[in-house]
Amino acid sequence: MAVPAYYTRGETVMYYAVRVFVALVLLFLIAPILSVMPLSFNSESFFTYPMPGFSLKWYDDFFFNPRWSGAVKMSFLVAIATTILATALGTLAALGLARANFPAKATIMAILISPMIVPVIISAVGMFKFYASLDLVGTRLGIILAHTALATPFVVITVTATLSSFDKTLMRAGASCGAAPHTVFFRVVMPLILPGMISGALFAFVTSFDEVVVVLFLASPEDRTLPLQMFSGIREMISPTITAAATVLVLISTAMLVTLELLRRRSERLRGVAPS
């Protein structure tokens, strides 16, 4: 982005100084992550710089060792189920809260987003006590329901933000043409709020895929998610396979962020707003 022509010399210097400062802060934040990624190619079985050689054996162990590959499959299974449930429940809640005459809207919204505010350790203890009375501790269903409770607020917030700029006269127009409520939703509402729904679904997926505290309380010894396997690996035996797993997670998170940015730009185009 070029400097505006009307900027003075001092404003131009400040313009570039702020950007250099932001770049340095960003580098400071991501440097620890970047420093770990090369270690995943280390040929030795310990962490050291400079590396004596390069090898892909830790990635081979990550993808083909049943202990790690099983954890990856478990994480994807739980995250996909959580995403489906959280997206459906969060979208329905946002549609209900978007109604102008909805009673106690602020109170219900505060309750819905409370899992984002309450420390996760408190949520984990409460879920463990509640699920123990229902015999859900140690089951995959218990983990999926717990992750759904943690992920649904993200869907509610993103879909609510999308609905804030939604023209509700389109719904009335569809109804006046004789369309049933479900037809209006799938033909009129859903295409317009789809970017918000997908953004919320991605947040829900990442929330579930990266969560470890609740899994520590609720998972059985056989049901190990990837974050739990990494946590256990750090406690029991520090292996460079953990760095390979961390690198894969960083790449997945980066892909999610790029997708979210593309969805944001698409949403702005649909609303007729110039992308920033």
PDB file of C-alpha atoms in Angstrom:
ATOM      1  CA  MET A   1       0.000   0.000   0.000  1.00  0.00           C
ATOM      2  CA  ALA A   2       1.503   3.312  -1.126  1.00  0.00           C
ATOM      3  CA  VAL A   3       1.870   6.298   1.158  1.00  0.00           C
ATOM      4  CA  PRO A   4      -0.813   8.958   0.433  1.00  0.00           C
ATOM      5  CA  ALA A   5       0.577  11.861  -1.559  1.00  0.00           C
ATOM      6  CA  TYR A   6      -0.583  14.443   0.993  1.00  0.00           C
ATOM      7  CA  TYR A   7       1.553  12.973   3.827  1.00  0.00           C
ATOM      8  CA  THR A   8       4.321  15.177   5.171  1.00  0.00           C
ATOM      9  CA  ARG A   9       7.852  13.823   5.610  1.00  0.00           C
ATOM     10  CA  GLY A  10       7.267  13.243   9.306  1.00  0.00           C
ATOM     11  CA  GLU A  11       3.993  11.422   8.672  1.00  0.00           C
ATOM     12  CA  THR A  12       5.711   9.258   6.054  1.00  0.00           C
ATOM     13  CA  VAL A  13       8.471   8.299   8.500  1.00  0.00           C
ATOM     14  CA  MET A  14       5.880   7.479  11.164  1.00  0.00           C
ATOM     15  CA  TYR A  15       3.896   5.461   8.616  1.00  0.00           C
ATOM     16  CA  TYR A  16       6.856   3.191   7.859  1.00  0.00           C
ATOM     17  CA  ALA A  17       8.066   3.144  11.484  1.00  0.00           C
ATOM     18  CA  VAL A  18       4.739   1.772  12.696  1.00  0.00           C
ATOM     19  CA  ARG A  19       4.817  -0.960  10.081  1.00  0.00           C
ATOM     20  CA  VAL A  20       8.381  -1.931  10.910  1.00  0.00           C
ATOM     21  CA  PHE A  21       7.465  -2.069  14.613  1.00  0.00           C
ATOM     22  CA  VAL A  22       4.435  -4.264  13.893  1.00  0.00           C
ATOM     23  CA  ALA A  23       6.589  -6.570  11.745  1.00  0.00           C
ATOM     24  CA  LEU A  24       9.165  -6.898  14.556  1.00  0.00           C
ATOM     25  CA  VAL A  25       6.448  -7.683  17.122  1.00  0.00           C
ATOM     26  CA  LEU A  26       4.983 -10.302  14.780  1.00  0.00           C
ATOM     27  CA  LEU A  27       8.437 -11.831  14.261  1.00  0.00           C
ATOM     28  CA  PHE A  28       8.971 -11.908  18.031  1.00  0.00           C
ATOM     29  CA  LEU A  29       5.676 -13.765  18.494  1.00  0.00           C
ATOM     30  CA  ILE A  30       6.177 -16.376  15.786  1.00  0.00           C
ATOM     31  CA  ALA A  31       9.945 -16.891  16.194  1.00  0.00           C
ATOM     32  CA  PRO A  32       9.519 -19.645  18.847  1.00  0.00           C
ATOM     33  CA  ILE A  33       7.159 -21.508  16.509  1.00  0.00           C
ATOM     34  CA  LEU A  34       9.476 -21.135  13.539  1.00  0.00           C
ATOM     35  CA  SER A  35      12.451 -22.327  15.584  1.00  0.00           C
ATOM     36  CA  VAL A  36      10.671 -25.599  16.434  1.00  0.00           C
ATOM     37  CA  MET A  37       9.741 -26.500  12.857  1.00  0.00           C
ATOM     38  CA  PRO A  38      13.321 -27.235  11.611  1.00  0.00           C
ATOM     39  CA  LEU A  39      13.822 -29.586  14.571  1.00  0.00           C
ATOM     40  CA  SER A  40      11.193 -31.883  13.073  1.00  0.00           C
ATOM     41  CA  PHE A  41      13.758 -32.674  10.339  1.00  0.00           C
ATOM     42  CA  ASN A  42      16.552 -33.441  12.794  1.00  0.00           C
ATOM     43  CA  SER A  43      18.341 -36.752  12.244  1.00  0.00           C
ATOM     44  CA  GLU A  44      19.161 -37.134  15.937  1.00  0.00           C
ATOM     45  CA  SER A  45      16.756 -38.265  18.652  1.00  0.00           C
ATOM     46  CA  PHE A  46      17.272 -35.147  20.746  1.00  0.00           C
ATOM     47  CA  PHE A  47      16.769 -31.405  20.314  1.00  0.00           C
ATOM     48  CA  THR A  48      19.935 -29.609  19.301  1.00  0.00           C
ATOM     49  CA  TYR A  49      21.156 -26.714  17.192  1.00  0.00           C
ATOM     50  CA  PRO A  50      22.994 -26.884  14.865  1.00  0.00           C
ATOM     51  CA  MET A  51      21.412 -30.068  13.576  1.00  0.00           C
ATOM     52  CA  PRO A  52      23.899 -32.786  12.590  1.00  0.00           C
ATOM     53  CA  GLY A  53      21.707 -33.881   9.661  1.00  0.00           C
ATOM     54  CA  PHE A  54      18.274 -33.917   8.101  1.00  0.00           C
ATOM     55  CA  SER A  55      15.792 -36.776   8.182  1.00  0.00           C
ATOM     56  CA  LEU A  56      12.080 -37.436   7.640  1.00  0.00           C
ATOM     57  CA  LYS A  57      11.951 -40.318  10.107  1.00  0.00           C
ATOM     58  CA  TRP A  58       9.961 -38.307  12.666  1.00  0.00           C
ATOM     59  CA  TYR A  59       7.269 -37.604  10.087  1.00  0.00           C
ATOM     60  CA  ASP A  60       7.303 -41.289   9.196  1.00  0.00           C
ATOM     61  CA  ASP A  61       6.792 -42.077  12.876  1.00  0.00           C
ATOM     62  CA  PHE A  62       4.017 -39.503  13.129  1.00  0.00           C
ATOM     63  CA  PHE A  63       2.015 -40.767  10.149  1.00  0.00           C
ATOM     64  CA  PHE A  64       2.638 -44.507  10.413  1.00  0.00           C
ATOM     65  CA  ASN A  65       3.115 -45.223  14.115  1.00  0.00           C
ATOM     66  CA  PRO A  66      -0.278 -46.576  15.328  1.00  0.00           C
ATOM     67  CA  ARG A  67       0.014 -44.584  18.537  1.00  0.00           C
ATOM     68  CA  TRP A  68       0.275 -41.262  16.666  1.00  0.00           C
ATOM     69  CA  SER A  69      -1.905 -42.080  13.651  1.00  0.00           C
ATOM     70  CA  GLY A  70      -4.630 -43.357  15.990  1.00  0.00           C
ATOM     71  CA  ALA A  71      -4.492 -40.091  17.924  1.00  0.00           C
ATOM     72  CA  VAL A  72      -4.823 -38.114  14.680  1.00  0.00           C
ATOM     73  CA  LYS A  73      -7.839 -40.178  13.598  1.00  0.00           C
ATOM     74  CA  MET A  74      -9.423 -39.736  17.008  1.00  0.00           C
ATOM     75  CA  SER A  75      -8.894 -35.960  16.889  1.00  0.00           C
ATOM     76  CA  PHE A  76     -10.434 -35.678  13.425  1.00  0.00           C
ATOM     77  CA  LEU A  77     -13.385 -37.881  14.404  1.00  0.00           C
ATOM     78  CA  VAL A  78     -14.152 -35.809  17.502  1.00  0.00           C
ATOM     79  CA  ALA A  79     -13.513 -32.474  15.742  1.00  0.00           C
ATOM     80  CA  ILE A  80     -15.769 -33.283  12.760  1.00  0.00           C
ATOM     81  CA  ALA A  81     -18.627 -34.468  14.980  1.00  0.00           C
ATOM     82  CA  THR A  82     -18.176 -31.407  17.204  1.00  0.00           C
ATOM     83  CA  THR A  83     -18.158 -29.083  14.190  1.00  0.00           C
ATOM     84  CA  ILE A  84     -21.425 -30.505  12.849  1.00  0.00           C
ATOM     85  CA  LEU A  85     -23.200 -30.242  16.195  1.00  0.00           C
ATOM     86  CA  ALA A  86     -21.785 -26.833  17.120  1.00  0.00           C
ATOM     87  CA  THR A  87     -22.569 -25.339  13.698  1.00  0.00           C
ATOM     88  CA  ALA A  88     -26.156 -26.577  13.771  1.00  0.00           C
ATOM     89  CA  LEU A  89     -26.828 -25.491  17.363  1.00  0.00           C
ATOM     90  CA  GLY A  90     -24.938 -22.192  17.071  1.00  0.00           C
ATOM     91  CA  THR A  91     -26.718 -21.214  13.852  1.00  0.00           C
ATOM     92  CA  LEU A  92     -30.144 -21.973  15.323  1.00  0.00           C
ATOM     93  CA  ALA A  93     -29.302 -19.971  18.451  1.00  0.00           C
ATOM     94  CA  ALA A  94     -28.063 -17.014  16.402  1.00  0.00           C
ATOM     95  CA  LEU A  95     -31.190 -17.027  14.229  1.00  0.00           C
ATOM     96  CA  GLY A  96     -33.367 -17.004  17.338  1.00  0.00           C
ATOM     97  CA  LEU A  97     -31.396 -14.223  19.004  1.00  0.00           C
ATOM     98  CA  ALA A  98     -31.520 -12.144  15.809  1.00  0.00           C
ATOM     99  CA  ARG A  99     -35.267 -11.633  16.263  1.00  0.00           C
ATOM    100  CA  ALA A 100     -36.037  -8.162  17.550  1.00  0.00           C
ATOM    101  CA  ASN A 101     -38.748  -9.322  19.967  1.00  0.00           C
ATOM    102  CA  PHE A 102     -36.745 -12.158  21.525  1.00  0.00           C
ATOM    103  CA  PRO A 103     -37.117 -11.917  25.347  1.00  0.00           C
ATOM    104  CA  ALA A 104     -34.055 -11.780  27.645  1.00  0.00           C
ATOM    105  CA  LYS A 105     -31.773 -11.655  24.622  1.00  0.00           C
ATOM    106  CA  ALA A 106     -28.771 -10.213  26.476  1.00  0.00           C
ATOM    107  CA  THR A 107     -29.028 -12.743  29.311  1.00  0.00           C
ATOM    108  CA  ILE A 108     -29.269 -15.726  26.975  1.00  0.00           C
ATOM    109  CA  MET A 109     -26.375 -14.457  24.867  1.00  0.00           C
ATOM    110  CA  ALA A 110     -24.237 -14.098  27.999  1.00  0.00           C
ATOM    111  CA  ILE A 111     -25.042 -17.686  28.980  1.00  0.00           C
ATOM    112  CA  LEU A 112     -24.271 -18.985  25.490  1.00  0.00           C
ATOM    113  CA  ILE A 113     -20.834 -17.371  25.310  1.00  0.00           C
ATOM    114  CA  SER A 114     -19.916 -18.126  28.926  1.00  0.00           C
ATOM    115  CA  PRO A 115     -17.756 -21.160  27.930  1.00  0.00           C
ATOM    116  CA  MET A 116     -15.422 -18.683  26.226  1.00  0.00           C
ATOM    117  CA  ILE A 117     -15.034 -16.675  29.452  1.00  0.00           C
ATOM    118  CA  VAL A 118     -14.961 -19.355  32.155  1.00  0.00           C
ATOM    119  CA  PRO A 119     -11.476 -20.897  32.582  1.00  0.00           C
ATOM    120  CA  VAL A 120     -11.372 -24.234  30.797  1.00  0.00           C
ATOM    121  CA  ILE A 121     -10.147 -26.070  33.903  1.00  0.00           C
ATOM    122  CA  ILE A 122     -13.341 -25.043  35.718  1.00  0.00           C
ATOM    123  CA  SER A 123     -15.439 -26.194  32.767  1.00  0.00           C
ATOM    124  CA  ALA A 124     -13.545 -29.494  32.719  1.00  0.00           C
ATOM    125  CA  VAL A 125     -14.122 -30.168  36.418  1.00  0.00           C
ATOM    126  CA  GLY A 126     -17.815 -29.303  36.108  1.00  0.00           C
ATOM    127  CA  MET A 127     -18.233 -31.488  33.032  1.00  0.00           C
ATOM    128  CA  PHE A 128     -16.453 -34.378  34.729  1.00  0.00           C
ATOM    129  CA  LYS A 129     -18.793 -34.211  37.736  1.00  0.00           C
ATOM    130  CA  PHE A 130     -21.902 -33.863  35.563  1.00  0.00           C
ATOM    131  CA  TYR A 131     -20.918 -36.573  33.076  1.00  0.00           C
ATOM    132  CA  ALA A 132     -19.955 -38.965  35.865  1.00  0.00           C
ATOM    133  CA  SER A 133     -23.589 -38.994  36.974  1.00  0.00           C
ATOM    134  CA  LEU A 134     -24.614 -39.860  33.400  1.00  0.00           C
ATOM    135  CA  ASP A 135     -21.899 -42.514  32.865  1.00  0.00           C
ATOM    136  CA  LEU A 136     -20.413 -40.474  30.003  1.00  0.00           C
ATOM    137  CA  VAL A 137     -16.895 -40.212  31.429  1.00  0.00           C
ATOM    138  CA  GLY A 138     -14.502 -42.283  29.342  1.00  0.00           C
ATOM    139  CA  THR A 139     -16.746 -42.249  26.255  1.00  0.00           C
ATOM    140  CA  ARG A 140     -16.296 -40.546  22.913  1.00  0.00           C
ATOM    141  CA  LEU A 141     -19.813 -39.174  23.114  1.00  0.00           C
ATOM    142  CA  GLY A 142     -18.885 -37.382  26.333  1.00  0.00           C
ATOM    143  CA  ILE A 143     -15.841 -35.777  24.677  1.00  0.00           C
ATOM    144  CA  ILE A 144     -17.889 -34.707  21.633  1.00  0.00           C
ATOM    145  CA  LEU A 145     -20.628 -33.151  23.781  1.00  0.00           C
ATOM    146  CA  ALA A 146     -18.060 -31.372  25.958  1.00  0.00           C
ATOM    147  CA  HIS A 147     -16.236 -29.969  22.917  1.00  0.00           C
ATOM    148  CA  THR A 148     -19.580 -28.937  21.417  1.00  0.00           C
ATOM    149  CA  ALA A 149     -20.308 -26.875  24.530  1.00  0.00           C
ATOM    150  CA  LEU A 150     -16.912 -25.169  24.177  1.00  0.00           C
ATOM    151  CA  ALA A 151     -17.165 -24.601  20.412  1.00  0.00           C
ATOM    152  CA  THR A 152     -20.782 -23.465  20.016  1.00  0.00           C
ATOM    153  CA  PRO A 153     -20.138 -19.889  21.288  1.00  0.00           C
ATOM    154  CA  PHE A 154     -17.767 -19.267  18.358  1.00  0.00           C
ATOM    155  CA  VAL A 155     -20.494 -20.222  15.897  1.00  0.00           C
ATOM    156  CA  VAL A 156     -23.049 -18.057  17.717  1.00  0.00           C
ATOM    157  CA  ILE A 157     -20.782 -15.002  17.568  1.00  0.00           C
ATOM    158  CA  THR A 158     -19.779 -15.360  13.901  1.00  0.00           C
ATOM    159  CA  VAL A 159     -23.302 -16.075  12.654  1.00  0.00           C
ATOM    160  CA  THR A 160     -24.740 -13.269  14.808  1.00  0.00           C
ATOM    161  CA  ALA A 161     -22.204 -10.864  13.307  1.00  0.00           C
ATOM    162  CA  THR A 162     -23.260 -11.964   9.818  1.00  0.00           C
ATOM    163  CA  LEU A 163     -26.949 -11.563  10.660  1.00  0.00           C
ATOM    164  CA  SER A 164     -26.351  -8.025  11.934  1.00  0.00           C
ATOM    165  CA  SER A 165     -26.003  -6.860   8.313  1.00  0.00           C
ATOM    166  CA  PHE A 166     -28.661  -9.206   6.946  1.00  0.00           C
ATOM    167  CA  ASP A 167     -31.665  -7.547   5.282  1.00  0.00           C
ATOM    168  CA  LYS A 168     -34.656  -9.173   7.015  1.00  0.00           C
ATOM    169  CA  THR A 169     -37.036  -7.856   4.368  1.00  0.00           C
ATOM    170  CA  LEU A 170     -35.709 -10.649   2.129  1.00  0.00           C
ATOM    171  CA  MET A 171     -37.258 -13.213   4.479  1.00  0.00           C
ATOM    172  CA  ARG A 172     -40.593 -11.413   4.419  1.00  0.00           C
ATOM    173  CA  ALA A 173     -40.392 -11.192   0.633  1.00  0.00           C
ATOM    174  CA  GLY A 174     -39.838 -14.943   0.368  1.00  0.00           C
ATOM    175  CA  ALA A 175     -42.717 -15.643   2.752  1.00  0.00           C
ATOM    176  CA  SER A 176     -45.017 -13.290   0.834  1.00  0.00           C
ATOM    177  CA  CYS A 177     -44.311 -15.312  -2.310  1.00  0.00           C
ATOM    178  CA  GLY A 178     -45.695 -18.395  -0.615  1.00  0.00           C
ATOM    179  CA  ALA A 179     -42.427 -20.090   0.395  1.00  0.00           C
ATOM    180  CA  ALA A 180     -42.438 -22.260   3.519  1.00  0.00           C
ATOM    181  CA  PRO A 181     -40.160 -21.209   6.422  1.00  0.00           C
ATOM    182  CA  HIS A 182     -37.622 -23.958   5.698  1.00  0.00           C
ATOM    183  CA  THR A 183     -37.580 -22.983   2.011  1.00  0.00           C
ATOM    184  CA  VAL A 184     -36.929 -19.343   2.919  1.00  0.00           C
ATOM    185  CA  PHE A 185     -34.070 -20.420   5.134  1.00  0.00           C
ATOM    186  CA  PHE A 186     -32.343 -22.706   2.632  1.00  0.00           C
ATOM    187  CA  ARG A 187     -33.005 -20.537  -0.444  1.00  0.00           C
ATOM    188  CA  VAL A 188     -32.667 -17.006   0.970  1.00  0.00           C
ATOM    189  CA  VAL A 189     -31.069 -16.874   4.416  1.00  0.00           C
ATOM    190  CA  MET A 190     -28.486 -19.643   4.294  1.00  0.00           C
ATOM    191  CA  PRO A 191     -26.666 -18.535   1.103  1.00  0.00           C
ATOM    192  CA  LEU A 192     -26.159 -15.070   2.621  1.00  0.00           C
ATOM    193  CA  ILE A 193     -25.031 -16.188   6.075  1.00  0.00           C
ATOM    194  CA  LEU A 194     -23.000 -19.135   4.764  1.00  0.00           C
ATOM    195  CA  PRO A 195     -19.626 -17.328   5.133  1.00  0.00           C
ATOM    196  CA  GLY A 196     -20.389 -16.736   8.823  1.00  0.00           C
ATOM    197  CA  MET A 197     -21.485 -20.339   9.279  1.00  0.00           C
ATOM    198  CA  ILE A 198     -18.321 -21.666   7.648  1.00  0.00           C
ATOM    199  CA  SER A 199     -16.159 -19.313   9.716  1.00  0.00           C
ATOM    200  CA  GLY A 200     -17.865 -20.492  12.888  1.00  0.00           C
ATOM    201  CA  ALA A 201     -17.469 -24.118  11.798  1.00  0.00           C
ATOM    202  CA  LEU A 202     -13.737 -23.608  11.266  1.00  0.00           C
ATOM    203  CA  PHE A 203     -13.397 -22.026  14.706  1.00  0.00           C
ATOM    204  CA  ALA A 204     -15.343 -24.935  16.191  1.00  0.00           C
ATOM    205  CA  PHE A 205     -13.102 -27.440  14.418  1.00  0.00           C
ATOM    206  CA  VAL A 206      -9.918 -25.774  15.657  1.00  0.00           C
ATOM    207  CA  THR A 207     -11.314 -25.455  19.192  1.00  0.00           C
ATOM    208  CA  SER A 208     -12.035 -29.171  19.342  1.00  0.00           C
ATOM    209  CA  PHE A 209      -8.901 -30.300  17.511  1.00  0.00           C
ATOM    210  CA  ASP A 210      -6.596 -28.302  19.790  1.00  0.00           C
ATOM    211  CA  GLU A 211      -8.340 -28.912  23.138  1.00  0.00           C
ATOM    212  CA  VAL A 212      -6.497 -30.977  25.775  1.00  0.00           C
ATOM    213  CA  VAL A 213      -7.701 -30.025  29.276  1.00  0.00           C
ATOM    214  CA  VAL A 214     -11.241 -31.417  28.978  1.00  0.00           C
ATOM    215  CA  VAL A 215      -9.887 -34.546  27.271  1.00  0.00           C
ATOM    216  CA  LEU A 216      -7.571 -35.123  30.237  1.00  0.00           C
ATOM    217  CA  PHE A 217     -10.640 -35.349  32.480  1.00  0.00           C
ATOM    218  CA  LEU A 218     -13.043 -37.224  30.204  1.00  0.00           C
ATOM    219  CA  ALA A 219     -11.051 -39.462  27.847  1.00  0.00           C
ATOM    220  CA  SER A 220     -10.463 -43.150  28.417  1.00  0.00           C
ATOM    221  CA  PRO A 221      -6.928 -44.610  28.080  1.00  0.00           C
ATOM    222  CA  GLU A 222      -7.852 -45.893  24.602  1.00  0.00           C
ATOM    223  CA  ASP A 223      -9.282 -42.590  23.331  1.00  0.00           C
ATOM    224  CA  ARG A 224      -6.252 -40.354  22.918  1.00  0.00           C
ATOM    225  CA  THR A 225      -6.551 -37.217  20.845  1.00  0.00           C
ATOM    226  CA  LEU A 226      -3.483 -35.686  19.240  1.00  0.00           C
ATOM    227  CA  PRO A 227      -3.029 -32.879  21.824  1.00  0.00           C
ATOM    228  CA  LEU A 228      -3.375 -35.443  24.614  1.00  0.00           C
ATOM    229  CA  GLN A 229      -0.815 -37.703  22.918  1.00  0.00           C
ATOM    230  CA  MET A 230       1.593 -34.756  22.623  1.00  0.00           C
ATOM    231  CA  PHE A 231       1.020 -33.836  26.267  1.00  0.00           C
ATOM    232  CA  SER A 232       1.652 -37.408  27.357  1.00  0.00           C
ATOM    233  CA  GLY A 233       4.731 -37.591  25.137  1.00  0.00           C
ATOM    234  CA  ILE A 234       6.228 -34.541  26.816  1.00  0.00           C
ATOM    235  CA  ARG A 235       5.612 -36.036  30.267  1.00  0.00           C
ATOM    236  CA  GLU A 236       6.780 -39.577  29.535  1.00  0.00           C
ATOM    237  CA  MET A 237       9.401 -39.296  26.796  1.00  0.00           C
ATOM    238  CA  ILE A 238      10.476 -36.242  24.848  1.00  0.00           C
ATOM    239  CA  SER A 239      10.639 -37.370  21.235  1.00  0.00           C
ATOM    240  CA  PRO A 240      11.232 -35.251  18.098  1.00  0.00           C
ATOM    241  CA  THR A 241       8.000 -36.771  16.780  1.00  0.00           C
ATOM    242  CA  ILE A 242       6.310 -34.104  18.895  1.00  0.00           C
ATOM    243  CA  THR A 243       7.956 -31.423  16.738  1.00  0.00           C
ATOM    244  CA  ALA A 244       6.631 -33.133  13.590  1.00  0.00           C
ATOM    245  CA  ALA A 245       3.139 -33.179  15.119  1.00  0.00           C
ATOM    246  CA  ALA A 246       3.490 -29.509  16.088  1.00  0.00           C
ATOM    247  CA  THR A 247       4.565 -28.603  12.553  1.00  0.00           C
ATOM    248  CA  VAL A 248       1.529 -30.375  11.083  1.00  0.00           C
ATOM    249  CA  LEU A 249      -0.749 -28.523  13.523  1.00  0.00           C
ATOM    250  CA  VAL A 250       0.832 -25.190  12.557  1.00  0.00           C
ATOM    251  CA  LEU A 251       0.218 -25.924   8.882  1.00  0.00           C
ATOM    252  CA  ILE A 252      -3.409 -26.869   9.584  1.00  0.00           C
ATOM    253  CA  SER A 253      -3.921 -23.672  11.610  1.00  0.00           C
ATOM    254  CA  THR A 254      -2.348 -21.579   8.834  1.00  0.00           C
ATOM    255  CA  ALA A 255      -4.664 -23.149   6.262  1.00  0.00           C
ATOM    256  CA  MET A 256      -7.632 -22.370   8.535  1.00  0.00           C
ATOM    257  CA  LEU A 257      -6.582 -18.718   8.878  1.00  0.00           C
ATOM    258  CA  VAL A 258      -6.159 -18.337   5.122  1.00  0.00           C
ATOM    259  CA  THR A 259      -9.598 -19.860   4.582  1.00  0.00           C
ATOM    260  CA  LEU A 260     -11.135 -17.496   7.137  1.00  0.00           C
ATOM    261  CA  GLU A 261      -9.565 -14.498   5.400  1.00  0.00           C
ATOM    262  CA  LEU A 262     -10.910 -15.645   2.035  1.00  0.00           C
ATOM    263  CA  LEU A 263     -14.364 -16.077   3.568  1.00  0.00           C
ATOM    264  CA  ARG A 264     -14.163 -12.608   5.117  1.00  0.00           C
ATOM    265  CA  ARG A 265     -13.373 -11.073   1.746  1.00  0.00           C
ATOM    266  CA  ARG A 266     -16.199 -13.024   0.121  1.00  0.00           C
ATOM    267  CA  SER A 267     -18.615 -11.839   2.793  1.00  0.00           C
ATOM    268  CA  GLU A 268     -17.569  -8.239   2.200  1.00  0.00           C
ATOM    269  CA  ARG A 269     -18.123  -8.635  -1.531  1.00  0.00           C
ATOM    270  CA  LEU A 270     -21.609 -10.048  -0.907  1.00  0.00           C
ATOM    271  CA  ARG A 271     -22.442  -7.046   1.290  1.00  0.00           C
ATOM    272  CA  GLY A 272     -20.965  -4.670  -1.290  1.00  0.00           C
ATOM    273  CA  VAL A 273     -18.195  -3.446   1.053  1.00  0.00           C
ATOM    274  CA  ALA A 274     -14.750  -2.737  -0.348  1.00  0.00           C
ATOM    275  CA  PRO A 275     -12.172  -5.199   1.159  1.00  0.00           C
ATOM    276  CA  SER A 276      -9.761  -3.602   3.625  1.00  0.00           C
TER     277      SER A 276
END
